[in-house]
Short mmCIF file of C-alpha atoms in Angstrom, two decimals:
data_model
loop_
_atom_site.label_atom_id
_atom_site.label_comp_id
_atom_site.label_asym_id
_atom_site.label_seq_id
_atom_site.Cartn_x
_atom_site.Cartn_y
_atom_site.Cartn_z
CA MET A 1 1.05 15.45 360.43
CA LYS A 2 3.93 12.98 360.18
CA LYS A 3 1.03 10.29 359.79
CA GLN A 4 -0.19 12.10 356.98
CA TRP A 5 2.96 12.46 354.92
CA LYS A 6 3.82 9.39 355.21
CA LEU A 7 0.41 8.37 353.42
CA LEU A 8 0.95 10.47 351.21
CA PHE A 9 4.56 9.88 350.21
CA GLN A 10 3.05 5.50 350.13
CA ILE A 11 0.45 7.04 347.89
CA PHE A 12 3.50 8.71 345.63
CA TRP A 13 5.37 5.87 346.13
CA THR A 14 2.87 3.46 344.95
CA PHE A 15 2.05 4.84 341.35
CA PHE A 16 5.74 6.23 341.03
CA LYS A 17 6.69 2.19 340.74
CA ILE A 18 3.25 1.89 338.84
CA SER A 19 3.68 4.09 336.03
CA PRO A 20 7.00 2.73 334.23
CA VAL A 21 4.80 -0.12 332.56
CA THR A 22 2.26 2.21 330.94
CA PHE A 23 2.85 1.80 327.25
CA GLY A 24 0.41 2.18 324.84
CA GLY A 25 -2.10 3.08 327.61
CA GLY A 26 -3.33 3.97 331.21
CA TYR A 27 -5.48 0.39 330.93
CA ALA A 28 -1.70 -1.42 331.36
CA MET A 29 -1.89 -0.22 334.88
CA ILE A 30 -4.96 -2.14 336.08
CA PRO A 31 -3.46 -5.37 336.52
CA LEU A 32 -1.04 -3.30 338.73
CA ILE A 33 -3.53 -1.36 340.04
CA GLU A 34 -5.54 -4.07 341.31
CA LYS A 35 -2.23 -5.73 343.02
CA GLU A 36 -0.45 -3.13 344.37
CA ILE A 37 -3.75 -0.90 346.05
CA VAL A 38 -6.46 -3.24 346.45
CA GLU A 39 -4.66 -6.42 347.35
CA LYS A 40 -1.37 -5.70 349.22
CA ARG A 41 -2.49 -1.56 350.40
CA LYS A 42 -6.24 -2.78 350.83
CA TRP A 43 -7.08 1.05 350.55
CA LEU A 44 -9.77 0.09 347.60
CA SER A 45 -12.02 -2.88 346.35
CA SER A 46 -11.64 -3.99 343.21
CA GLU A 47 -15.17 -2.51 342.11
CA ASP A 48 -14.13 0.80 343.47
CA VAL A 49 -11.04 0.71 340.58
CA THR A 50 -13.36 -0.68 338.13
CA ASP A 51 -15.80 2.99 338.69
CA VAL A 52 -12.31 4.69 338.71
CA PHE A 53 -11.75 4.33 335.44
CA ALA A 54 -15.15 3.56 333.82
CA LEU A 55 -15.18 8.14 335.41
CA SER A 56 -11.51 9.03 334.52
CA GLN A 57 -13.15 8.45 330.62
CA THR A 58 -15.68 11.40 331.79
CA VAL A 59 -12.36 13.67 331.92
CA PRO A 60 -10.18 14.92 329.85
CA GLY A 61 -6.96 14.04 329.87
CA ALA A 62 -5.13 10.78 329.70
CA VAL A 63 -6.64 7.49 331.98
CA ALA A 64 -3.45 6.61 333.52
CA ILE A 65 -2.90 10.15 334.82
CA ASN A 66 -6.52 10.43 335.75
CA SER A 67 -7.26 6.93 337.02
CA ALA A 68 -4.46 7.92 339.85
CA SER A 69 -4.98 11.43 340.70
CA PHE A 70 -8.52 9.90 341.49
CA ILE A 71 -7.31 6.72 343.33
CA GLY A 72 -5.39 8.73 345.56
CA GLN A 73 -8.45 11.63 345.87
CA ARG A 74 -9.71 8.45 347.48
CA ILE A 75 -7.42 7.62 349.49
CA GLY A 76 -6.01 10.93 350.39
CA GLY A 77 -8.00 14.06 349.61
CA ILE A 78 -6.61 16.58 347.13
CA LYS A 79 -3.55 16.09 348.70
CA GLY A 80 -3.67 12.55 347.08
CA ALA A 81 -4.27 13.21 344.18
CA LEU A 82 -1.47 15.11 344.08
CA ALA A 83 1.23 12.88 344.89
CA ALA A 84 -0.91 10.43 342.97
CA MET A 85 -1.02 12.55 340.11
CA LEU A 86 2.90 13.76 340.84
CA GLY A 87 4.11 9.97 341.05
CA VAL A 88 2.49 8.85 338.20
CA SER A 89 4.07 11.37 335.84
CA LEU A 90 7.40 11.50 337.48
CA PRO A 91 8.97 8.53 335.89
CA THR A 92 8.14 9.04 332.44
CA PHE A 93 8.73 12.25 332.33
CA MET A 94 11.82 12.12 333.11
CA ILE A 95 11.92 9.09 330.80
CA VAL A 96 10.92 11.11 327.99
CA LEU A 97 13.57 13.90 328.61
CA CYS A 98 16.63 11.79 328.20
CA LEU A 99 15.22 10.42 325.67
CA GLY A 100 14.35 14.25 324.01
CA ILE A 101 17.25 14.87 325.15
CA PHE A 102 19.28 11.80 323.37
CA TYR A 103 17.67 12.72 319.76
CA SER A 104 18.76 16.52 320.07
CA PHE A 105 22.46 15.63 320.51
CA ILE A 106 22.36 12.45 317.63
CA HIS A 107 19.65 13.85 315.02
CA ASP A 108 22.11 15.06 312.60
CA ASN A 109 23.58 11.30 312.28
CA PRO A 110 22.41 10.18 308.79
CA LYS A 111 21.72 6.52 310.32
CA LEU A 112 19.04 7.87 312.87
CA GLU A 113 17.93 10.11 310.13
CA ALA A 114 16.90 7.73 307.78
CA ALA A 115 15.37 5.43 310.27
CA PHE A 116 13.07 8.61 311.07
CA VAL A 117 12.29 7.98 307.22
CA ALA A 118 10.61 5.24 307.79
CA ILE A 119 9.80 5.60 310.80
CA ARG A 120 7.59 8.63 309.88
CA ALA A 121 5.46 6.25 307.31
CA THR A 122 4.66 4.37 310.22
CA ILE A 123 3.39 7.31 312.89
CA VAL A 124 1.28 7.58 310.09
CA ALA A 125 0.01 3.70 309.89
CA ILE A 126 -0.52 4.04 313.94
CA ILE A 127 -2.56 6.97 313.63
CA VAL A 128 -5.03 5.30 310.58
CA TYR A 129 -4.78 2.42 313.36
CA ALA A 130 -5.92 4.73 316.08
CA ALA A 131 -8.38 6.10 314.20
CA ILE A 132 -9.98 2.72 313.22
CA LYS A 133 -10.09 1.17 316.91
CA THR A 134 -11.66 4.91 317.46
CA ALA A 135 -14.01 4.63 314.98
CA LYS A 136 -15.29 1.30 315.99
CA THR A 137 -16.15 2.22 319.54
CA ALA A 138 -17.63 5.38 318.39
CA ILE A 139 -19.74 4.85 315.69
CA VAL A 140 -23.12 2.91 317.04
CA ASP A 141 -25.58 3.59 314.45
CA LYS A 142 -26.14 5.87 311.32
CA THR A 143 -26.00 9.24 313.52
CA THR A 144 -22.73 8.73 314.77
CA LEU A 145 -21.63 7.53 311.14
CA CYS A 146 -22.85 11.34 309.98
CA ILE A 147 -21.05 12.77 312.65
CA MET A 148 -17.50 11.17 312.00
CA LEU A 149 -18.03 11.63 307.82
CA VAL A 150 -19.08 15.58 308.51
CA GLY A 151 -15.84 15.79 310.79
CA VAL A 152 -13.24 14.95 308.74
CA PRO A 153 -13.89 17.91 306.37
CA VAL A 154 -15.58 20.44 308.67
CA LEU A 155 -11.70 20.05 310.63
CA PHE A 156 -10.12 21.56 307.78
CA PHE A 157 -11.81 25.13 308.59
CA ILE A 158 -12.88 25.52 311.72
CA HIS A 159 -10.14 24.42 314.77
CA PRO A 160 -10.13 21.07 316.39
CA ILE A 161 -11.47 22.48 319.76
CA LEU A 162 -14.28 23.60 318.41
CA ALA A 163 -15.43 20.86 316.37
CA ILE A 164 -15.21 19.04 319.69
CA PHE A 165 -17.77 21.08 321.42
CA LEU A 166 -19.57 21.17 318.54
CA GLY A 167 -19.44 17.61 318.75
CA ALA A 168 -20.55 17.06 322.17
CA LEU A 169 -23.40 19.51 321.54
CA THR A 170 -24.39 17.87 319.09
CA GLY A 171 -24.86 14.35 320.39
CA ILE A 172 -27.15 16.51 323.22
CA LEU A 173 -29.21 17.37 320.31
CA ALA A 174 -29.59 14.27 318.68
CA ILE A 175 -30.67 12.68 321.58
CA SER A 176 -32.76 14.67 322.77
CA ILE A 177 -34.56 14.71 318.91
CA LYS A 178 -34.78 11.31 318.99
CA LYS A 179 -36.08 10.87 322.66
CA ARG A 180 -39.02 13.18 321.77
CA ILE A 181 -39.85 11.23 318.38
CA GLY A 182 -39.47 7.96 320.17
CA HIS A 183 -36.38 6.43 319.01
CA LYS A 184 -34.16 4.42 321.26
CA THR A 185 -30.92 4.53 321.24
CA GLU A 186 -27.75 2.47 322.01
CA LEU A 187 -25.35 5.05 323.60
CA GLU A 188 -22.66 2.18 323.37
CA GLN A 189 -21.63 -0.73 322.03
CA HIS A 190 -22.10 -3.34 325.37
CA LYS A 191 -19.51 -5.98 324.66
CA GLU A 192 -17.33 -2.92 324.71
CA THR A 193 -18.16 -1.25 327.91
CA ASP A 194 -15.72 -2.92 330.33
CA PRO A 195 -12.05 -1.70 328.69
CA THR A 196 -10.07 -4.59 331.27
CA GLN A 197 -11.49 -7.15 329.70
CA ASN A 198 -10.79 -6.33 326.10
CA LEU A 199 -7.11 -6.29 325.82
CA ASP A 200 -6.80 -5.10 322.48
CA TYR A 201 -8.66 -1.49 323.70
CA PHE A 202 -6.12 -1.08 324.88
CA MET A 203 -4.23 0.65 321.91
CA GLY A 204 -6.14 3.78 320.60
CA ALA A 205 -8.78 4.39 322.44
CA GLY A 206 -7.65 6.38 326.12
CA ILE A 207 -3.62 6.46 325.78
CA MET B 1 7.87 34.26 325.75
CA VAL B 2 8.09 30.74 324.50
CA LEU B 3 7.34 29.26 328.14
CA TRP B 4 4.16 31.68 327.82
CA GLU B 5 3.79 30.18 324.55
CA LEU B 6 4.02 26.41 325.51
CA PHE B 7 1.95 26.32 328.32
CA LYS B 8 -0.93 28.27 326.84
CA THR B 9 -0.70 25.66 324.24
CA PHE B 10 -0.97 23.12 326.50
CA PHE B 11 -3.14 24.20 329.04
CA ILE B 12 -6.25 24.89 326.87
CA MET B 13 -4.91 21.71 324.64
CA GLY B 14 -5.31 19.94 328.17
CA PHE B 15 -9.36 20.76 328.40
CA ALA B 16 -10.03 19.27 325.08
CA SER B 17 -7.87 15.88 325.12
CA PHE B 18 -10.76 13.46 324.99
CA GLY B 19 -10.47 10.25 323.28
CA GLY B 20 -6.44 9.16 323.88
CA GLY B 21 -3.32 11.04 322.81
CA TYR B 22 -3.53 10.84 319.06
CA THR B 23 -6.80 13.24 318.67
CA MET B 24 -4.60 15.73 320.42
CA ILE B 25 -2.33 15.42 317.85
CA PRO B 26 -3.85 18.02 314.82
CA LEU B 27 -3.69 20.75 318.10
CA ILE B 28 -0.23 20.07 319.01
CA GLU B 29 0.34 20.60 314.84
CA LYS B 30 -1.41 23.89 314.70
CA ALA B 31 0.89 25.49 318.00
CA VAL B 32 3.73 24.40 316.72
CA THR B 33 3.33 25.36 313.27
CA ASP B 34 1.80 29.30 313.82
CA TYR B 35 4.41 29.41 316.57
CA GLY B 36 7.37 28.26 314.42
CA TRP B 37 8.45 25.81 317.43
CA MET B 38 9.63 22.52 314.50
CA THR B 39 9.01 21.57 311.21
CA ALA B 40 6.57 19.72 310.47
CA GLU B 41 9.02 16.43 310.27
CA LYS B 42 10.56 17.13 313.40
CA LEU B 43 6.94 16.80 315.18
CA THR B 44 6.38 13.63 313.61
CA ASN B 45 10.06 12.75 314.90
CA MET B 46 8.21 13.14 318.13
CA ILE B 47 5.46 11.69 317.99
CA ALA B 48 7.88 8.49 317.69
CA ILE B 49 9.73 9.17 320.24
CA ALA B 50 6.71 9.86 322.65
CA GLY B 51 4.87 5.88 321.19
CA MET B 52 7.97 4.49 322.42
CA ALA B 53 8.22 5.97 325.57
CA PRO B 54 5.99 5.11 328.18
CA GLY B 55 2.87 7.43 329.73
CA PRO B 56 0.47 9.14 327.87
CA ILE B 57 0.58 10.13 324.09
CA ALA B 58 -0.10 13.59 324.55
CA THR B 59 1.83 14.39 328.05
CA ASN B 60 4.91 12.73 325.82
CA SER B 61 4.62 15.24 322.87
CA ALA B 62 4.15 17.57 324.80
CA ILE B 63 7.33 17.37 327.07
CA LEU B 64 9.10 16.37 323.25
CA VAL B 65 8.58 19.73 322.08
CA GLY B 66 8.57 21.50 324.91
CA TYR B 67 11.98 20.57 325.17
CA ALA B 68 12.78 21.19 321.70
CA ALA B 69 11.38 24.92 322.44
CA GLY B 70 12.33 26.05 325.46
CA GLY B 71 15.09 23.66 327.01
CA TYR B 72 14.38 21.77 330.51
CA MET B 73 12.15 24.39 331.58
CA GLY B 74 10.18 24.32 327.91
CA ALA B 75 9.75 20.54 329.26
CA ILE B 76 8.47 21.27 332.39
CA ILE B 77 6.52 23.95 331.92
CA ALA B 78 4.32 21.76 328.89
CA ALA B 79 4.35 19.42 331.31
CA ILE B 80 2.41 21.10 333.81
CA GLY B 81 0.26 22.91 331.21
CA ILE B 82 -0.96 19.39 330.00
CA LEU B 83 -1.67 18.37 333.35
CA LEU B 84 -2.72 20.84 335.15
CA PRO B 85 -6.69 21.15 333.27
CA SER B 86 -6.48 16.87 333.83
CA ILE B 87 -5.72 17.53 338.43
CA ILE B 88 -8.22 20.63 338.36
CA LEU B 89 -11.25 18.51 336.61
CA VAL B 90 -10.58 15.56 339.23
CA ILE B 91 -10.58 16.88 341.62
CA VAL B 92 -14.03 19.01 341.27
CA VAL B 93 -15.31 15.53 339.43
CA ALA B 94 -14.34 13.67 342.84
CA THR B 95 -15.52 16.34 345.38
CA PHE B 96 -18.89 17.29 343.01
CA PHE B 97 -20.14 15.17 341.07
CA ILE B 98 -18.62 11.85 341.71
CA LYS B 99 -21.75 10.01 339.64
CA VAL B 100 -20.92 12.14 336.91
CA HIS B 101 -20.18 8.38 334.42
CA HIS B 102 -23.37 7.44 334.92
CA ASN B 103 -25.70 10.60 333.93
CA PRO B 104 -27.35 10.81 330.74
CA THR B 105 -26.61 13.83 329.68
CA VAL B 106 -23.23 13.08 329.83
CA HIS B 107 -23.93 9.78 327.86
CA SER B 108 -25.33 12.08 324.92
CA MET B 109 -22.34 14.51 325.28
CA PHE B 110 -20.14 11.40 324.77
CA TYR B 111 -22.34 9.90 322.25
CA GLY B 112 -21.38 12.88 319.95
CA LEU B 113 -17.69 13.46 321.35
CA LYS B 114 -16.55 10.10 320.14
CA PRO B 115 -17.06 10.62 316.49
CA ILE B 116 -15.85 13.64 316.60
CA VAL B 117 -13.06 12.23 318.15
CA ALA B 118 -12.66 9.02 315.66
CA SER B 119 -12.69 12.50 313.16
CA LEU B 120 -9.80 14.57 314.56
CA ILE B 121 -7.75 10.82 314.00
CA ILE B 122 -8.22 11.03 310.56
CA TYR B 123 -8.02 14.29 309.60
CA ALA B 124 -4.10 13.55 311.99
CA ALA B 125 -3.70 10.86 309.42
CA ILE B 126 -4.51 12.89 306.50
CA ARG B 127 -1.97 15.73 307.78
CA PHE B 128 0.96 13.71 308.24
CA ALA B 129 0.39 11.70 305.54
CA LEU B 130 0.66 14.89 303.42
CA SER B 131 3.76 16.79 305.30
CA ASN B 132 5.41 13.54 305.25
CA ASN B 133 5.06 13.35 301.15
CA LEU B 134 3.22 10.06 301.91
CA ILE B 135 0.65 10.71 299.84
CA SER B 136 3.17 11.54 296.79
CA LEU B 137 2.49 12.55 292.94
CA HIS B 138 6.24 11.72 291.97
CA PHE B 139 6.51 7.80 291.33
CA ASN B 140 10.21 6.95 292.60
CA PHE B 141 11.50 4.66 294.49
CA HIS B 142 11.50 6.62 298.09
CA SER B 143 7.73 6.99 297.58
CA VAL B 144 6.86 3.20 296.54
CA SER B 145 8.79 2.15 299.43
CA LEU B 146 7.02 4.57 302.01
CA LEU B 147 3.97 3.76 300.53
CA LEU B 148 5.21 -0.10 301.34
CA ILE B 149 6.61 0.86 304.75
CA PHE B 150 3.89 2.56 305.44
CA GLY B 151 1.06 -0.74 304.66
CA LEU B 152 2.96 -3.22 305.83
CA SER B 153 3.23 -1.15 309.57
CA LEU B 154 -1.10 -0.79 309.03
CA PHE B 155 -1.16 -4.93 307.95
CA ALA B 156 1.54 -5.95 311.28
CA LEU B 157 -0.83 -3.44 313.60
CA LEU B 158 -3.99 -4.67 312.20
CA LYS B 159 -4.15 -8.47 311.33
CA LEU B 160 -0.72 -9.18 313.28
CA ARG B 161 -1.68 -7.23 316.47
CA TRP B 162 2.25 -6.53 316.59
CA HIS B 163 2.28 -4.12 319.49
CA PRO B 164 3.27 -0.32 318.12
CA LEU B 165 6.28 -0.26 320.16
CA TYR B 166 8.00 -3.37 318.18
CA VAL B 167 6.18 -2.01 314.54
CA ILE B 168 8.69 1.34 315.11
CA MET B 169 11.86 -0.50 315.72
CA LEU B 170 11.76 -2.25 312.87
CA SER B 171 10.61 -0.07 310.42
CA GLY B 172 13.35 1.99 311.79
CA LEU B 173 15.69 -0.88 310.81
CA VAL B 174 13.87 -0.63 307.67
CA GLY B 175 14.65 2.40 307.45
CA VAL B 176 18.74 2.38 308.03
CA ALA B 177 18.71 -0.52 305.41
CA LEU B 178 17.24 1.29 303.03
CA TYR B 179 17.79 5.19 302.89
CA SER B 180 21.28 5.06 304.34
#
């Protein structure tokens, strides 16, 4: 019993230390996970870590949180998953909450308001940048281009969650129709499949 | 009541948050305007702060919106709301569908899902450009300078490959110089 608590605390503490480096996306954690979990603690192999990050993308939610939970689950079951999730979330929760409190105290400051006028224009640029990055990995052929182009105007009329489900459904239908008429579809751009090899991929995807 | 609205909003969002935090911006914006938690401008400030801190953008935005709408409890409830679906699905997948990322149907699903994620982010960009007066019919110092900041920021991100954090900080300094 005591041993189990010790393991859970170790899982929690490992992710607690890794968490503050997750600037601009969960993939930034990979080198540290390699160091802490593969080399130091020997809880998992390098292949396991790659596998976990691939698996994390199929589950909704942030890659940082999903991959931590998957790794925690492999080491210590459901409790391990919870310990890892708490560990990875707590530091950033505290930092963000402090920033929020700080903002609420000084948001009336004219200098800060002036700064935010410009920052808001930059945020639109960052969103456009994220869109370009995402489109580059998502658009692999004419069908995916059509889905994206049709998706934008449609979003002005339907709920975003409905759009996400319709997109997934369209994907399944499109692939099965293509199979029936004998088309072979490249599902992914293979050069982009390993995000760890491409630092550029860290931003805009899986944040 | 606010706490329940926050939990409900972010819990549902948690199940649909595929493809990175920026996908969730239209959903957060819809909830924020529907419930009247804050103005679109303040939400943009929140997203800027979320992007300046470590951690996932969607979770950070949830914490900040939660705090602004419901104080400390709001922040905690919003964070739990957005984290709960992840942990539930991770445990379900890890227990029953450990090979799910090799499943052909899952691959077909993502074949259609990824372009929609791109549409969602484009949609978010259009909405935010409108609500922050970036697309404006008036031709004056303010509107031209904002467009210029937008263009230069995009250039720094795409061509110079600067980290978004630095672009935000530099933009803030330019803002202080130009608008205060």
